[in-house]
XYZ file of C-alpha atoms in Angstrom:
651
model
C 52.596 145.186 160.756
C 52.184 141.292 159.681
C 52.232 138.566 162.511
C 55.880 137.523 161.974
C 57.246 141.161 162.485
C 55.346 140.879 165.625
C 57.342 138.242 167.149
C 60.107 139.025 165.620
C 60.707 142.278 167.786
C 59.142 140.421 170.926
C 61.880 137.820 170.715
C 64.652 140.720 170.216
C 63.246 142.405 173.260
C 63.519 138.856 174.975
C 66.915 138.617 173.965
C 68.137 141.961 174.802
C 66.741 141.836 178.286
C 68.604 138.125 179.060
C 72.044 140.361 177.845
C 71.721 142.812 180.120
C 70.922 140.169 183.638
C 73.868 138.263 182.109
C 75.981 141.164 181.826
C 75.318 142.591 185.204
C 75.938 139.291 187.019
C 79.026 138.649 185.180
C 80.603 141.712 184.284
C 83.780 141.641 182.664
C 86.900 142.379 184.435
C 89.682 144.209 183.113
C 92.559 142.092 181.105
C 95.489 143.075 183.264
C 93.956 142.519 186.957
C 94.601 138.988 188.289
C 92.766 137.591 190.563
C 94.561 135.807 193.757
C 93.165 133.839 196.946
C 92.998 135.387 200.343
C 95.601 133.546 201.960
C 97.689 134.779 199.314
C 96.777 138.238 199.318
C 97.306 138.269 202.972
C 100.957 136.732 202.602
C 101.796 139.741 199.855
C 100.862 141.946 203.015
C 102.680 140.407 205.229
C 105.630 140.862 203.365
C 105.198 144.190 202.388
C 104.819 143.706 198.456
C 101.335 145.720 198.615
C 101.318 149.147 197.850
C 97.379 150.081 198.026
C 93.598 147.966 198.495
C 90.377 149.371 197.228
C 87.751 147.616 199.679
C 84.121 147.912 198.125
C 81.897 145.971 199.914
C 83.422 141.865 200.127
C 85.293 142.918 197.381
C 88.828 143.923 197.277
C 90.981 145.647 194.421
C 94.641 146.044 194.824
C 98.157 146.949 193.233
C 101.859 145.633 194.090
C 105.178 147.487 195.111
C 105.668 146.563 191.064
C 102.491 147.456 189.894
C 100.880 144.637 188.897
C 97.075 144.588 189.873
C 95.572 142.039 191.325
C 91.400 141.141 192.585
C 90.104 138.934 195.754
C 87.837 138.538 198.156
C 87.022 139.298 201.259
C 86.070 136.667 203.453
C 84.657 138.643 206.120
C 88.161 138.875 207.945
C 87.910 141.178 211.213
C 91.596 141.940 211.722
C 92.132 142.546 208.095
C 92.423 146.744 208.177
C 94.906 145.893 211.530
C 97.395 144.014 209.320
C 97.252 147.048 206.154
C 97.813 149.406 208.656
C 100.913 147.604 210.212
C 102.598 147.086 206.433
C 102.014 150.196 205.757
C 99.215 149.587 202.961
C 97.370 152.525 201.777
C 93.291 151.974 202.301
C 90.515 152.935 199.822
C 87.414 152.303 200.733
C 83.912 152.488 198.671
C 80.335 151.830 199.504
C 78.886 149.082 197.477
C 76.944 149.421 194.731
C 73.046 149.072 195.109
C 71.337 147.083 192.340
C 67.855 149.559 191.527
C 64.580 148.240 192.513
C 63.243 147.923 188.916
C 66.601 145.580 188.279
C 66.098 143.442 191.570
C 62.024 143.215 190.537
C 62.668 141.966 186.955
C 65.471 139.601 188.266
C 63.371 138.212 191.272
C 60.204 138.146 188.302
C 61.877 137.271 185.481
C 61.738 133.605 185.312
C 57.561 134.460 185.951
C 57.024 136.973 183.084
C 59.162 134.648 180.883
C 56.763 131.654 181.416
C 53.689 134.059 181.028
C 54.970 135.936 177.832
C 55.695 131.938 176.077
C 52.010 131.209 177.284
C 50.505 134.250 175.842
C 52.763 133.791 172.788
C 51.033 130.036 172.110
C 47.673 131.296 172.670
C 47.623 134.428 170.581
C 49.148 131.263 167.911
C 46.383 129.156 168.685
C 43.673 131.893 167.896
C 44.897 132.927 165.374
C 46.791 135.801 165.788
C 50.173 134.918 164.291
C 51.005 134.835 160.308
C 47.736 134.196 158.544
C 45.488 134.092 161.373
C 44.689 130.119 161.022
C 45.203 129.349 164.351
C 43.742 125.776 166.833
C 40.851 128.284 167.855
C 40.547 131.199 165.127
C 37.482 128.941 163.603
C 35.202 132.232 164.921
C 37.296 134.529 162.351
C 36.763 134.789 159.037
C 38.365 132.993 156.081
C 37.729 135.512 153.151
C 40.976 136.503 151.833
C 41.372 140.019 151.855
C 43.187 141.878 148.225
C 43.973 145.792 148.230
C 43.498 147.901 145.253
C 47.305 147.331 144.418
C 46.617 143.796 144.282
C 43.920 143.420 141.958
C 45.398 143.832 138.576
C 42.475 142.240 136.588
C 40.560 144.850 134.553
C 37.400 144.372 132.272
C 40.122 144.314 129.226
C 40.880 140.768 130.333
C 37.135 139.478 130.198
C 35.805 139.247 127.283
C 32.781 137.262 125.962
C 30.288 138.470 128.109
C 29.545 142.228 126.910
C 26.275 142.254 128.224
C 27.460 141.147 131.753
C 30.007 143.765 132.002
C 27.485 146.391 130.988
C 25.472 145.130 134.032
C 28.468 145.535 136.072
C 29.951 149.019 134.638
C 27.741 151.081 137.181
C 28.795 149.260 140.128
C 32.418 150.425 138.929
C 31.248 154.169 138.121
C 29.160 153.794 141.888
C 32.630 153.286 143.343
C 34.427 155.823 142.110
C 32.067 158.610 141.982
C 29.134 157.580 144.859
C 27.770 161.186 144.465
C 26.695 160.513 140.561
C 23.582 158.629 141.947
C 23.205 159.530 144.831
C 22.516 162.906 144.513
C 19.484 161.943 142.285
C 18.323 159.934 144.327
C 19.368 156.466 143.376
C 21.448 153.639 145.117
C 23.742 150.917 143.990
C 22.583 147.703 144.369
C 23.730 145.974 147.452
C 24.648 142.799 146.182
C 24.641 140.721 142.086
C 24.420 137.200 141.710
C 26.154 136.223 138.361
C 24.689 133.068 137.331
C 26.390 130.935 134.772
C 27.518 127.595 133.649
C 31.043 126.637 135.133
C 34.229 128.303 133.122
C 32.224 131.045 131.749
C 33.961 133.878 133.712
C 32.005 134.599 137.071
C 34.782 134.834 139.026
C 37.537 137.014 136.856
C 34.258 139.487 136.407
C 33.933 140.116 139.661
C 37.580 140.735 139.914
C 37.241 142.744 137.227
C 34.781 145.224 138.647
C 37.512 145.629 142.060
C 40.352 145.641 139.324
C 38.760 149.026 137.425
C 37.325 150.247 141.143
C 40.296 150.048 142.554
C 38.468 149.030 145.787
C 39.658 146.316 148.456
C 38.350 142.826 147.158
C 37.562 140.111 149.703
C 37.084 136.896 148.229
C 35.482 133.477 150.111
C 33.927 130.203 149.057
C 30.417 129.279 150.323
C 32.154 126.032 151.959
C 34.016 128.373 154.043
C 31.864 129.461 156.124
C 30.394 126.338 158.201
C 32.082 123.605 159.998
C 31.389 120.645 162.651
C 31.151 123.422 165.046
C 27.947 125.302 165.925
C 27.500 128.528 165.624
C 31.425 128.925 163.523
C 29.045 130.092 160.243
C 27.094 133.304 161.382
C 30.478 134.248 163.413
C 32.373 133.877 160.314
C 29.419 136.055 158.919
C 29.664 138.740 161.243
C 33.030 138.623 161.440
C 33.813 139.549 157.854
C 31.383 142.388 157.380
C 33.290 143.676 160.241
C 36.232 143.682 158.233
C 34.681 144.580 155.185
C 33.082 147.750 156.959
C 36.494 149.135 157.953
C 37.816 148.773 154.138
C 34.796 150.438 152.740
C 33.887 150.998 150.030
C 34.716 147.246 148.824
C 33.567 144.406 147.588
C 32.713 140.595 149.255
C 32.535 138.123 146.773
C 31.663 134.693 147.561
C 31.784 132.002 145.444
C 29.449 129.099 145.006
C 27.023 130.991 147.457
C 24.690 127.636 147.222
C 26.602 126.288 149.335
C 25.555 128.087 152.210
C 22.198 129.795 150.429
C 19.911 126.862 149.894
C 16.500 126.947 150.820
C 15.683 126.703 154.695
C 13.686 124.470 156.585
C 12.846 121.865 153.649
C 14.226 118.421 152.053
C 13.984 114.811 153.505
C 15.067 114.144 157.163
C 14.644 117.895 158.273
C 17.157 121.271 157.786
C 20.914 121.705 158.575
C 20.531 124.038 161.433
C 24.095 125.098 161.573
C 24.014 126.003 157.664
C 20.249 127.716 158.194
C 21.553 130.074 160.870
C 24.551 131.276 158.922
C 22.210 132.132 156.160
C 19.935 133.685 159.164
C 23.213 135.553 159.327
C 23.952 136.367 155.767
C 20.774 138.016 155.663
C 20.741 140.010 158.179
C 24.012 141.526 157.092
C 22.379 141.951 153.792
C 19.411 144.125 154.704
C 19.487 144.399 158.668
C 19.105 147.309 161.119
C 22.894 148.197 160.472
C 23.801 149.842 157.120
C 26.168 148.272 155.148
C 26.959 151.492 152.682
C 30.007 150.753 150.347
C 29.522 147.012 150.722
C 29.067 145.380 147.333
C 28.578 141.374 147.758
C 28.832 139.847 144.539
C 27.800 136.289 144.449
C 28.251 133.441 142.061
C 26.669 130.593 141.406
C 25.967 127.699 138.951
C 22.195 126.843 141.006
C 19.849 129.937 141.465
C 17.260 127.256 141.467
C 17.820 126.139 145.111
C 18.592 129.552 146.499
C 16.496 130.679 149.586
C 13.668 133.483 147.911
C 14.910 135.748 150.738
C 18.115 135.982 149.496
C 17.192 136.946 146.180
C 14.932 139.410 146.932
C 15.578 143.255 146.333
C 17.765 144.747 149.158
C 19.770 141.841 149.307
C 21.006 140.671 145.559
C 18.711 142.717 143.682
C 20.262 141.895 140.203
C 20.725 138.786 138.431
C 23.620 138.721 135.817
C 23.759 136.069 133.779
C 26.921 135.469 132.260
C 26.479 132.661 129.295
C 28.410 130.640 127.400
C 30.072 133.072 124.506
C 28.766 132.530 121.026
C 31.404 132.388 117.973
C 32.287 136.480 118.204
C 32.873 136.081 121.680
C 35.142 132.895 121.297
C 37.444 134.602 119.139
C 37.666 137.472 121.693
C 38.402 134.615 124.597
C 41.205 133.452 122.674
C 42.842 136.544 121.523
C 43.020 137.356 125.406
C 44.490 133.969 126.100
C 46.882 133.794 122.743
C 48.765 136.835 124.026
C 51.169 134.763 125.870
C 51.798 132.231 123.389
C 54.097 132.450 120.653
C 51.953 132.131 117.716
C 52.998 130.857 113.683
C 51.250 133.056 110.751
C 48.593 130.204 109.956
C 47.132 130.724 113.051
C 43.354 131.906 112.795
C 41.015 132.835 116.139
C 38.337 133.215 113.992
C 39.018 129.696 112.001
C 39.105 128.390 115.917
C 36.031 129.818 117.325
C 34.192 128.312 114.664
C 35.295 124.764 115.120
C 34.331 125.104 118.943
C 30.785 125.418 119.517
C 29.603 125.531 123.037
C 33.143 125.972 124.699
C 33.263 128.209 127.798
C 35.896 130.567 128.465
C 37.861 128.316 130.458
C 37.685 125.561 127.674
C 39.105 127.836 125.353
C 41.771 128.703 127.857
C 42.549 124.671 127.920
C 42.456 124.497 124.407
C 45.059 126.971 123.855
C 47.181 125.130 126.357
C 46.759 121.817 124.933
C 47.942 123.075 121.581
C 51.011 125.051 123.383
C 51.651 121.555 125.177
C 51.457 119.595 121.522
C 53.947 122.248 120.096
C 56.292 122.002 122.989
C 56.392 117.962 122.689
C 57.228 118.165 118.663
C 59.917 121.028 119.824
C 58.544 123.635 117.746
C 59.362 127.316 118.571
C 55.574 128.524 117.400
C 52.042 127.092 118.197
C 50.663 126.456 114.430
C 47.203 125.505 113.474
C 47.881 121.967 112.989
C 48.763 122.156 117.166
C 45.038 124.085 117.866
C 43.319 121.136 115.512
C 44.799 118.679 117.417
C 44.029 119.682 120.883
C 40.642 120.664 119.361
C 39.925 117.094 118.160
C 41.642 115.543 122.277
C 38.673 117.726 123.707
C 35.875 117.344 121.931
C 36.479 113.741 121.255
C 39.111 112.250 123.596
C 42.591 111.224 123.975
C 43.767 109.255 121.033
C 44.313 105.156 122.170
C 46.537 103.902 119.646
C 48.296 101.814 120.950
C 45.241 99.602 121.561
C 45.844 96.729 119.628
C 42.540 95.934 117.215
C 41.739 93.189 114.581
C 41.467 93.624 110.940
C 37.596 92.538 111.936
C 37.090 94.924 114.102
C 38.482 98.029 112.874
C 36.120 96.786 109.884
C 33.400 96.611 111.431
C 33.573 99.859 113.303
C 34.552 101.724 110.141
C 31.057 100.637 108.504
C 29.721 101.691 111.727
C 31.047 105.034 111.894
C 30.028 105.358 107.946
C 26.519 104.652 108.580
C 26.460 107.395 110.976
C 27.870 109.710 108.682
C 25.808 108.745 105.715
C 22.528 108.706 107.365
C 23.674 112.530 109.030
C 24.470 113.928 105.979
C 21.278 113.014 103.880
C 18.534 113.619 106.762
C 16.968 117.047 106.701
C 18.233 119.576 108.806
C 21.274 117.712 110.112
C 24.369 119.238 110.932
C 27.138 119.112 108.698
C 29.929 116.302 109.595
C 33.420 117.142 111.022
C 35.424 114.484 111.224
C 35.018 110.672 111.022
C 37.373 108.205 113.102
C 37.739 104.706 113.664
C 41.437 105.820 116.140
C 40.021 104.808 119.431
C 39.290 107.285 121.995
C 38.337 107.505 125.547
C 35.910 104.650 125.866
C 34.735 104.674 122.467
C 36.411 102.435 119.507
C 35.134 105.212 117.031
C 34.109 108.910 116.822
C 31.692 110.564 114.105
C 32.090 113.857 115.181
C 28.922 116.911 113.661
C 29.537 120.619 114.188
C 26.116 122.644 113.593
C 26.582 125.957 111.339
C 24.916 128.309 113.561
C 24.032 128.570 117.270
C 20.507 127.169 118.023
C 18.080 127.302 121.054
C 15.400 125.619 119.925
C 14.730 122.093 117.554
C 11.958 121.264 115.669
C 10.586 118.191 115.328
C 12.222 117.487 111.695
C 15.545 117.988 113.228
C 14.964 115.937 116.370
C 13.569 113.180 113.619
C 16.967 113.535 111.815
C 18.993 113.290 114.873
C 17.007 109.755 115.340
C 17.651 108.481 112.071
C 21.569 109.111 112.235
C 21.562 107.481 116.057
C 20.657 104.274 113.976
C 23.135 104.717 111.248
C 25.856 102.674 112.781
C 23.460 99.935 114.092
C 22.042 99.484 110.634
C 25.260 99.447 109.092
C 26.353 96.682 111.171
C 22.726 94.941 110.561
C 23.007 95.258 106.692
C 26.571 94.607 106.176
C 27.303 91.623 108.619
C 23.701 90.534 109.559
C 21.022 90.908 112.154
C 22.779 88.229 114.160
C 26.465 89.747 113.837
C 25.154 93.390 115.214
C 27.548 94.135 118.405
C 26.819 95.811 121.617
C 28.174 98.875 120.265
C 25.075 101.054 119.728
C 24.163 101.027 123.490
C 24.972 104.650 123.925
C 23.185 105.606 120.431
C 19.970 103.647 121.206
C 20.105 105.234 125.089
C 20.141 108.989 123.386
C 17.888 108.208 121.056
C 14.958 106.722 123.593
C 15.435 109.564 125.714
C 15.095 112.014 122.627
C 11.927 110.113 121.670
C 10.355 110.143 124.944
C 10.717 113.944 125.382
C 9.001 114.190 122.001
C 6.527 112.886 123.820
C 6.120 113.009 127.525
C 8.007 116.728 127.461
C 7.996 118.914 123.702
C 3.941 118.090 122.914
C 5.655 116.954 119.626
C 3.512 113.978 119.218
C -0.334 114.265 117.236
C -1.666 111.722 119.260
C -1.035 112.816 122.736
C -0.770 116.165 122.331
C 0.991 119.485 123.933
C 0.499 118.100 127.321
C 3.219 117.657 129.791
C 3.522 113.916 130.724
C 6.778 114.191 132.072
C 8.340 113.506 135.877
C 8.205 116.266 138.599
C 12.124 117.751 138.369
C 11.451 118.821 142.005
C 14.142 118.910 143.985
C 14.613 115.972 146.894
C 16.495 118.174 149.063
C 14.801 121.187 149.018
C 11.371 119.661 149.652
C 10.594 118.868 146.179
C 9.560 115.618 144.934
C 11.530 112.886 144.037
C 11.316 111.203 140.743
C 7.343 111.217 141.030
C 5.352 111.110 137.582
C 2.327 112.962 136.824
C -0.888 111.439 137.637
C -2.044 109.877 134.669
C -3.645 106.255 133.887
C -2.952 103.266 132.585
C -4.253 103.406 129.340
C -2.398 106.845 128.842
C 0.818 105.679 129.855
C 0.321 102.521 127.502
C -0.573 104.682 124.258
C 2.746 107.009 125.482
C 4.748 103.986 125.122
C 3.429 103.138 121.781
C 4.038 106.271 120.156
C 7.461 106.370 121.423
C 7.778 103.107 119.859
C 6.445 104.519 116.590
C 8.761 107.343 116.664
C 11.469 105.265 116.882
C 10.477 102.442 114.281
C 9.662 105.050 112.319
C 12.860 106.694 112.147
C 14.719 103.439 112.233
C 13.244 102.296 109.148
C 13.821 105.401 107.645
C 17.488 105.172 108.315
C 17.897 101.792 106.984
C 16.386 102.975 103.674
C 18.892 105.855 103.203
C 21.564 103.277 103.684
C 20.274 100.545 101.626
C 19.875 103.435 98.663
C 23.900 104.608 99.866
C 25.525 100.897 99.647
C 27.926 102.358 97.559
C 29.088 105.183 99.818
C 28.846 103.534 102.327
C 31.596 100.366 101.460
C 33.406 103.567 100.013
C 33.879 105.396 103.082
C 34.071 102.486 105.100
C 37.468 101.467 102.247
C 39.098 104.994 102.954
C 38.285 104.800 107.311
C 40.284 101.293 106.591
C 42.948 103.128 104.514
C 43.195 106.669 106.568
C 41.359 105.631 109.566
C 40.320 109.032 110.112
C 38.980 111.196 107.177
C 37.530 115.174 107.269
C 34.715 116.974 105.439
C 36.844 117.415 101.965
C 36.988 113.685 101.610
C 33.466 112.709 102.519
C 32.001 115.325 99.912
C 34.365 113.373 97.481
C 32.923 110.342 98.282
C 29.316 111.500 98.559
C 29.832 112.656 94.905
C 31.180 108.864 93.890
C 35.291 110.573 93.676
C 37.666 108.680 94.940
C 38.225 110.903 98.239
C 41.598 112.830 98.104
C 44.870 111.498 100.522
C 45.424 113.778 103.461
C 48.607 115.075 101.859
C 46.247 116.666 98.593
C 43.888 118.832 101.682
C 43.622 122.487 101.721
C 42.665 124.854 104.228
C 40.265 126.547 102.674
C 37.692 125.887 105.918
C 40.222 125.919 108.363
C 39.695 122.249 109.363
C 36.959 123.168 111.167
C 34.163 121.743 109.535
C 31.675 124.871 110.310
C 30.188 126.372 107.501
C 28.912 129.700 108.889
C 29.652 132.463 111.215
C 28.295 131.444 114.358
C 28.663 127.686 115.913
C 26.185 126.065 118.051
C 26.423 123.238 121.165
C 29.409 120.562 121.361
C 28.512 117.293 120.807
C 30.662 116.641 124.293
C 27.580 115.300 126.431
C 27.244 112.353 123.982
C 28.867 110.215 126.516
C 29.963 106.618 126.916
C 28.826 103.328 127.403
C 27.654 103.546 131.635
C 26.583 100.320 131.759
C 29.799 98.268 131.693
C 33.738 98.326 131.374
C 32.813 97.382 127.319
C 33.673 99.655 124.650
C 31.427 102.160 122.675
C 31.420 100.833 119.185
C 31.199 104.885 117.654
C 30.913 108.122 119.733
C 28.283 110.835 117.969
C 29.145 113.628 118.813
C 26.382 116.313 118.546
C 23.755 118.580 120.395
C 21.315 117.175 122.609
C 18.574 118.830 122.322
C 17.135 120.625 125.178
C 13.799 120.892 126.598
């Protein structure tokens, strides 16, 4: 029974009690008796018009000669039974009703228990035990929110992308259902899994998954839940919702963003958060303690397993580690198959087509992307979602909102469409470059221009030829500008390409052991973290004279490369005022109509394309990193002159 049912019936009670006094102080009195003063009463006696008197107590009930009955009162009058006797009146008498003693002790303590029952009402309210239990002073309780089996109706059917973390997770579901399987060999379920991942890949809906197929209770809380500005709320919170969670078993506890409340303890500048430390104290205790937990599963998730406390993570406590990654281009198709069952869908519509044209996209940005193109279809009033809706909302992701109604020059679109050619140019002749997408001089976001690369396949590492490439095609749109205009007409739109490019070069360096000069020797900052007693932006020891010749060679890489760029457009002059000619005439061109102009064709009009890739520029089965973390221009409110959109290579 819920809170509101609760006082609902205490406030019927309430009312039916107030009824009944009511009722016995005023009772009703019969329609046909009319009630008369004493003096008259005594005049009808006088004159012989009363036949017969009922006297109960003060009270006196009567009836005429005619037969009309009448009602008074008594007013303690001595010589009243002389004067019915001498007219003749007939006398009834009756002993007066006795109120009970329970009736006289809740009328005497009424107006008491009705000021206690409104205080206990408010205070049960105030800790939290009316709807919802989120009462003035119910901060001791805990917050997780508690689902029964009914309620769960995810299942592992709805996750997909992630095979290898719901094969981790099966057993917990087969533990549930059939303990016995394990345990009569021997072996027990682990008592709690942290799934790490990147945000949007699915931690959450897998661990709803696993109580979805159980069929087991599912109590779900955030790590930010448990402390406040009061001391000791966290490890109360704690306790409290094992206690619940023991008289559900077997269930699950899943809390989300558990570094919230599991960082390291008793480290980082200016000393510990003693209120967070104890309600890890807590935590772990509850974990692994004297008092079993059995048929307590916590499932924890997390972005950060770096800054976790090592006592949490050791076996007894989350003994497994499931890592649940971004989905490659097989799992992408799966994600939106699950998501495209809602949506109304036209016959041109290919997941697979999709999945290749978005590398590096988590389950939730695939679940975004298929409600951007839902929201594009719905704005044209179209009754299916068609391909042309999923390129579009493919093309607002990965490279921003269009801006066209910013209003820009004949000079200016010019010069950003050489710019964005001279990226294009010097990416498609470089060695080991990935292929181009699209090329744009529509503004969008920050950036007046977008050369957008998909890679064919999904990488984890670079080599040095490829990180060389990447270099050379950073420079493209500077050069362009530098060779077409002049050295003194180049623009400030290259900041974010010459910012990538450093840091690229200096990881060559300091970082990858990629240079022959220095060596495979780390040269790089401490990555320690502030906070969790790390240090704080500290380099390696090393001396002058080293730090000089690093410099120098990160210089060299990058003249190197530079020069190297400006020679692949002075050689492609040709291509490059050509593609420039159709950005001025199209302002946004695809893969079909570069290759034409790469070959010296005049490059096709958008009405002559076919769909023979999709529009997804990928030209293999599996897709690699976005070029999403290319970023903007950080260091003022002035436009990018070309976005390059692209992997980042990663140490």
């Amino acid at each position: 029974m819920n809170g509101l049912a609760k006082n609902l019936i205490i406030w019927a009670v309430i009312a039916v009690v107030l009824m009944s006094i009511f009722n016995n102080f005023t009772p009703e009195a019969p329609q046909e008796t009319r009630s008369i003063t004493y003096s008259e009463f005594i005049r009808d006696v006088q004159g012989g018009r009363v036949d017969s008197v009922t006297i109960e107590g003060d009270k006196i009930e009567g009836r005429t000669i005619e037969g009309e009955r009448f009602t008074t009162v008594n007013p303690d009058d001595t010589g009243l039974i002389g004067d019915l006797l001498q007219n003749n009146v007939e006398i009834n008498a009756q002993e007066a009703a006795e109120r009970s003693l329970l009736m006289s002790i809740l009328i005497s303590w009424f107006p008491i228990l009705l000021l206690i029952a409104v205080w206990i009402y408010f205070m049960r309210q105030m800790q939290g035990g009316g709807a919802g239990g989120k009462g003035a002073m119910s901060f001791g309780k805990s917050k997780a929110k508690l689902m029964s089996e009914d309620q769960v109706k995810v299942t592992f059917g709805d996750v997909a992308g992630c095979d290898e973390a719901k094969d981790e997770v099966s057993e917990l579901v087969d533990f549930l259902k059939d303990p016995s399987k394990f345990q009569k060999l021997g072996g027990q379920i682990p008592r709690g899994v942290l799934m790490v991942g990147s945000p949007g890949t699915g931690k959450t809906l897998l661990a709803k998954a696993i109580a979805g197929e159980a069929k087991v209770p599912f109590f779900s809380i955030s790590g930010s839940d448990f402390v406040e500005m009061f001391v000791g709320v966290g490890a109360s919170r704690v306790r409290d919702m094992f206690s619940e969670a023991k008289k559900h078993a077997p269930c699950i506890i899943f809390i989300d963003e558990i570094d919230a409340v599991g960082r390291q303890r008793g480290a980082g500048m200016g000393g510990g958060h003693d209120e967070r430390e104890q309600t890890l104290n807590q935590l772990l205790v509850e974990m692994d303690g004297f008092e079993g937990t059995e048929g307590i599963i916590v499932i924890a998730a997390t972005n950060r397993p770096d800054v976790l406390d090592p006592a949490l993570l050791r076996p007894g406590r989350f003994d497994r580690q499931v890592v649940v990654p971004p989905p490659d281009v097989r799992g992408r198709e799966q994600i939106l198959k699950v998501h495209m069952k809602k949506t109304p869908l036209a016959d041109d519509v290919k997941p697979q087509l999709i999945a290749r044209g978005t590398p590096g996209f988590s389950g939730a940005d695939l679940a975004n992307l298929v409600n951007e193109a839902a929201l594009f279809a719905a704005r044209a009033g179209k009754r299916l979602v068609d391909m042309s809706d999923f390129e579009r909302a493919k093309d607002k992701i990965m490279m921003g909102a269009e801006r066209r109604s910013m209003v820009m020059s004949e000079d200016e679109k010019k010069l950003t469409a050489y710019h964005e050619a001279g990226h294009a140019i010097v990416g498609l002749t470089v060695p080991e470059h990935d292929p181009v997408y699209k090329v744009s001089i529509i503004p969008r976001g920050r950036a007046l221009g977008v050369t957008m690369f998909l890679p064919e396949e999904d990488r984890y590492s670079h080599s040095k030829t490829r990180l060389q490439s990447q270099l050379a095609s950073l420079f493209g749109g500077r050069l362009a500008e530098e060779i077409i205009f002049g050295s003194d007409k180049v623009t400030t739109g290259a900041s974010n390409d010459i910012e990538r490019a450093t840091q690229i070069a200096r990881n060559m360096v300091t970082k990858w052991g990629l240079s022959e000069k220095l060596g495979p020797l780390d040269y790089g900052e401490e990555e320690g973290h502030p906070f969790l007693g790390g240090q704080m932006g500290k380099s390696k020891p090393m001396s002058d004279d080293t730090a000089r010749q690093i410099d120098a060679e990160v210089r060299q890489i990058i003249d190197t490369n530079y020069q190297h760029a400006k020679q692949i457009l002075v050689d492609n002059i040709d291509a490059l005022h050509a593609m420039a000619r159709a950005l001025m005439k199209y302002e946004t061109i695809d893969d079909k109509q570069i290759e034409d102009i790469m070959a010296g064709r005049e490059p096709r009009p958008p009405e002559d394309w076919d769909d023979e890739s999709g529009g997804s520029g990928a030209k293999a089965d599996d897709s690699g990193v976005p070029g999403s973390d290319a970023g903007s221009d950080e260091s003022g409110d002035d436009n990018d002159r070309g976005l390059v959109g692209g992997p980042a290579p990663q140490p």
